[in-house]
XYZ file of C-alpha atoms in Angstrom:
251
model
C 61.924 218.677 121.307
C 60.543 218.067 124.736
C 57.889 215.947 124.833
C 54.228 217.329 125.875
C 52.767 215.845 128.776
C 49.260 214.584 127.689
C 46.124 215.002 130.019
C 43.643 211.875 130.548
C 44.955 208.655 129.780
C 41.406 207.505 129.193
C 41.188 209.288 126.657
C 44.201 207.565 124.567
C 43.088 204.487 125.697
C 39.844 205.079 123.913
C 41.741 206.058 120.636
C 44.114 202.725 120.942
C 40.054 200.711 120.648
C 38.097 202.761 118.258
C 41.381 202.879 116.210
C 41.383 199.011 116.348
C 37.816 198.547 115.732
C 37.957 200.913 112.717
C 40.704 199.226 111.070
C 38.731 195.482 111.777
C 37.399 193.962 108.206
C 34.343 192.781 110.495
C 33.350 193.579 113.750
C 35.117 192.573 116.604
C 34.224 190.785 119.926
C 35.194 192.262 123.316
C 37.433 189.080 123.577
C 39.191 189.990 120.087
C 40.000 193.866 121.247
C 41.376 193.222 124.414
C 43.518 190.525 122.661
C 44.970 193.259 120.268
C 45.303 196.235 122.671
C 47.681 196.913 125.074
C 44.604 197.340 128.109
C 43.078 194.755 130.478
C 39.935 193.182 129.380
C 38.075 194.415 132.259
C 38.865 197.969 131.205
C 39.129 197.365 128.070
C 34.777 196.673 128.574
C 34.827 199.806 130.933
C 35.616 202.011 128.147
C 33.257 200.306 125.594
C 30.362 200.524 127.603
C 31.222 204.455 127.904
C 31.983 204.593 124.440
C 28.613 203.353 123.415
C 27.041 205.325 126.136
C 27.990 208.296 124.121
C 26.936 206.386 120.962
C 30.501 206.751 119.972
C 30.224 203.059 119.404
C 27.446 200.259 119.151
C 27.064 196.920 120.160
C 25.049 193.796 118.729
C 24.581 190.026 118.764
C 25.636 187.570 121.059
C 28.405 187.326 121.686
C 28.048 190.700 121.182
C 30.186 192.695 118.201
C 31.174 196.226 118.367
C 30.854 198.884 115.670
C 32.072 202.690 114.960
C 29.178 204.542 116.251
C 27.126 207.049 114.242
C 27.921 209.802 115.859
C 31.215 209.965 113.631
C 29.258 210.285 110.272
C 27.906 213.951 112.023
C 32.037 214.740 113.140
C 33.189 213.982 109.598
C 30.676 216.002 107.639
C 31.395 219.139 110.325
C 34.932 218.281 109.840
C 34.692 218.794 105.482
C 32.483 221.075 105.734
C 35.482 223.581 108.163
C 38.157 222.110 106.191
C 39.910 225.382 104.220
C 40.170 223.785 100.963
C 40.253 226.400 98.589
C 43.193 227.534 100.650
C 45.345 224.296 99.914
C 43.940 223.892 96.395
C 43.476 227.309 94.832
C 47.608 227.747 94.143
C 47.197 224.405 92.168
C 44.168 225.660 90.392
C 45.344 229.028 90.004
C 48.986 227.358 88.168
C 46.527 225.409 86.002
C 44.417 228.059 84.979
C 47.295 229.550 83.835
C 48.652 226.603 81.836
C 45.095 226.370 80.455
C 44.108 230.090 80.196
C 40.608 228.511 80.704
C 37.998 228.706 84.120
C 38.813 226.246 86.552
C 35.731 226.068 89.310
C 36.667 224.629 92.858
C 33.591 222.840 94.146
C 32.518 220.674 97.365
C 29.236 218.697 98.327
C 26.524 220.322 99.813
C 23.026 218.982 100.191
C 23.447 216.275 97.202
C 24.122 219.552 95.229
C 28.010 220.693 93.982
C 28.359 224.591 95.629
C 30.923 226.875 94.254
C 33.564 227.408 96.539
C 36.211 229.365 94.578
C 37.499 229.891 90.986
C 40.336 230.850 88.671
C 39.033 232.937 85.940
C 39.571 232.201 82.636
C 42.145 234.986 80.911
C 40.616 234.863 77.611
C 38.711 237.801 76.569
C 35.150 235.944 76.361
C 34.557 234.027 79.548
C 31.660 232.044 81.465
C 31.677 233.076 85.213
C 29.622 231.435 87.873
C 28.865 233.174 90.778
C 30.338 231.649 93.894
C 27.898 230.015 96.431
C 25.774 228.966 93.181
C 24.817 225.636 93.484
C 24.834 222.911 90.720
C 23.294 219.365 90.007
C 25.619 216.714 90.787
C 24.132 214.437 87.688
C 24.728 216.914 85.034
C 27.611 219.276 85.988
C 31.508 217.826 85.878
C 32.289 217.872 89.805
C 28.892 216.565 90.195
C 29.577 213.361 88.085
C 33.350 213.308 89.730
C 32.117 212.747 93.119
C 28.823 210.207 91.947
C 31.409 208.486 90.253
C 33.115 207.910 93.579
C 29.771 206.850 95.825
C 28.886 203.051 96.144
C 26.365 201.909 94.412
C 23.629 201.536 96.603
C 24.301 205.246 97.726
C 24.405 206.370 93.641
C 21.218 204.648 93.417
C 19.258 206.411 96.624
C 20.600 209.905 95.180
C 18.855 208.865 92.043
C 15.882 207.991 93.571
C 15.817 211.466 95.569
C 16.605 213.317 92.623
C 14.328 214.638 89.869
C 16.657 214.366 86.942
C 15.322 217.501 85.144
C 16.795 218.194 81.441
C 18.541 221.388 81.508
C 19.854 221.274 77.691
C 19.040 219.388 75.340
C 22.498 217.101 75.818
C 21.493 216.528 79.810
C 21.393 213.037 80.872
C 18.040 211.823 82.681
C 17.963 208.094 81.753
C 19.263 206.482 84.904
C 20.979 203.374 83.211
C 22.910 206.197 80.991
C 23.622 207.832 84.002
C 24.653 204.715 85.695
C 26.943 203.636 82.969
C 28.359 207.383 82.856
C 29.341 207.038 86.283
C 31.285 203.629 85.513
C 33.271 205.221 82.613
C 34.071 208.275 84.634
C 35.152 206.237 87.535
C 37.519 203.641 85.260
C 39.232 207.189 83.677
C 39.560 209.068 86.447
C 37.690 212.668 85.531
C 34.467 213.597 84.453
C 33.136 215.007 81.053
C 30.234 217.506 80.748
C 29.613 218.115 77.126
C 27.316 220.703 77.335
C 25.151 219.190 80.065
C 24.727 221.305 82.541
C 24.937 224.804 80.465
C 24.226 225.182 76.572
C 27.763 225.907 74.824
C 29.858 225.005 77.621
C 32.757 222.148 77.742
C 33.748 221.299 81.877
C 36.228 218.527 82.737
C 35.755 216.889 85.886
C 38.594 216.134 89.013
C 37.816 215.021 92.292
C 40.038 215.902 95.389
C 40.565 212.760 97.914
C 42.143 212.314 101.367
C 42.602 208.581 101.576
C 39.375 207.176 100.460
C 37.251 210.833 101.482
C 36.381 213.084 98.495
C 36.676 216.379 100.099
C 35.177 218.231 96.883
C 36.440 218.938 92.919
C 37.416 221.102 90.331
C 36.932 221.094 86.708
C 37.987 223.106 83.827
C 35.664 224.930 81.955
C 35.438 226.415 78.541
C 33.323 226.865 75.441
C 32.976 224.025 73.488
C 33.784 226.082 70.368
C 37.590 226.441 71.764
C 37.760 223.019 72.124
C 39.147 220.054 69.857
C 40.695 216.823 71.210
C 44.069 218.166 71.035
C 43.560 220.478 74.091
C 41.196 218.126 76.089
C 43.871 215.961 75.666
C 45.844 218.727 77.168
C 43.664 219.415 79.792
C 43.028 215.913 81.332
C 46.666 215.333 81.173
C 47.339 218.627 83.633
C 44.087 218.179 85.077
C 45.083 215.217 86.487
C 49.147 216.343 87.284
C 46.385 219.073 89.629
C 44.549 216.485 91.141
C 48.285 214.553 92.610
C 49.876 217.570 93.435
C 46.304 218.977 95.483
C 45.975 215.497 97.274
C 49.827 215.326 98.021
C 49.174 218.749 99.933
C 45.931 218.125 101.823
């Protein structure tokens, strides 16, 4: 295959730096870039000073240290928010739906609040279905807890301070250290659990879907808790998880 001929070297030269900078463990110098890119120094501080003109990058300290700009948080949140996920994951969910026969909800992040993107229904004859758009709380609901589990701390800890942890059953957690330490466990196992947290009666099981280290949303598998013992949880985390590799192998 031909090559394509590429317009604006510039711009690739602009990639080669922010790709170095992003990949630094600390910040780097304008002395320590131009050593590690294949462009002049004086260029090399031509391009930065554009770069953080467009606040694509900032600068600070003497000597002075350059970091990702950001302008980049507002790209990658427009970039999750247009990515078609349900259209990569729902032939995953659908296949374990089916080796399930239980609800399994696809969900993303929307305004510290899990929205309902797309489901497989359940193909028993008495089913819970959410409407899609609906909105849930991420510290009582399965995806919810999936994605906290995944935040740093210090971000866990401002959602919990811009939350009002509300108790929607009886079995909804409001304490924050039992939140906190719910978060560890689910983040050491690798799903979620929702006993009947977030809705009276009902079981979910919690998966998050990751690009690298970017949770692009979850899914979780829902049922009654009367149709469930340990045998099919057992079940269920075991091809909830097969899901979760095969979804993030795809996306």
């Amino acid at each position: 295959m031909q090559q394509k001929s590429l317009y604006g070297g510039v711009l690739l030269k602009a990639k080669e730096i922010l790709d170095f900078i992003s990949k630094c463990e600390t910040s780097p110098t304008l002395k320590e870039i131009s050593n590690h890119v294949s462009i002049t120094k004086p260029t090399v501080l031509k391009i930065l000073t554009t770069l953080e003109y467009c606040d694509f990058i900032r600068c600070v300290g003497n000597p002075k240290q350059y970091y990702l700009g950001l302008t980049f948080l507002t790209y990658a949140q427009k970039a999750k928010t247009s990515f078609n996920l349900d259209r990569i994951a729902m032939p995953f969910i659908n296949n374990l739906r089916d080796k399930t026969t239980e609800a399994v909800n696809l969900g993303i992040l929307e305004n510290n609040s899990i929205a309902l993107l797309d489901r497989a229904q359940s193909t028993n004859t008495i089913r819970l279905d959410l409407q899609l758009g609906g909105h849930m709380s991420m510290y009582s609901s399965a995806m919810g807890k999936a994605i906290l589990a995944c935040f740093p701390r210090e971000k866990i800890e401002d959602y919990l301070d811009r939350t009002a942890l509300i108790k929607l059953t009886e079995k909804t957690i409001t304490n924050r250290d039992d939140i906190l330490n719910e978060l560890v466990k689910t983040k050491k196992r690798g799903y979620s659990l929702d006993i009947g947290e977030n809705q009276d009666g009902i079981c979910c099981i919690g998966f998050t879907i990751k690009k690298n280290s970017d949770v692009l949303g979850a899914y979780s598998i829902s049922a009654p808790i009367y149709r469930v013992n340990d045998s099919k949880l057992n079940l269920w985390i075991k091809e909830g998880l097969d899901t979760q590799r095969k979804i993030e192998a795809a996306v």
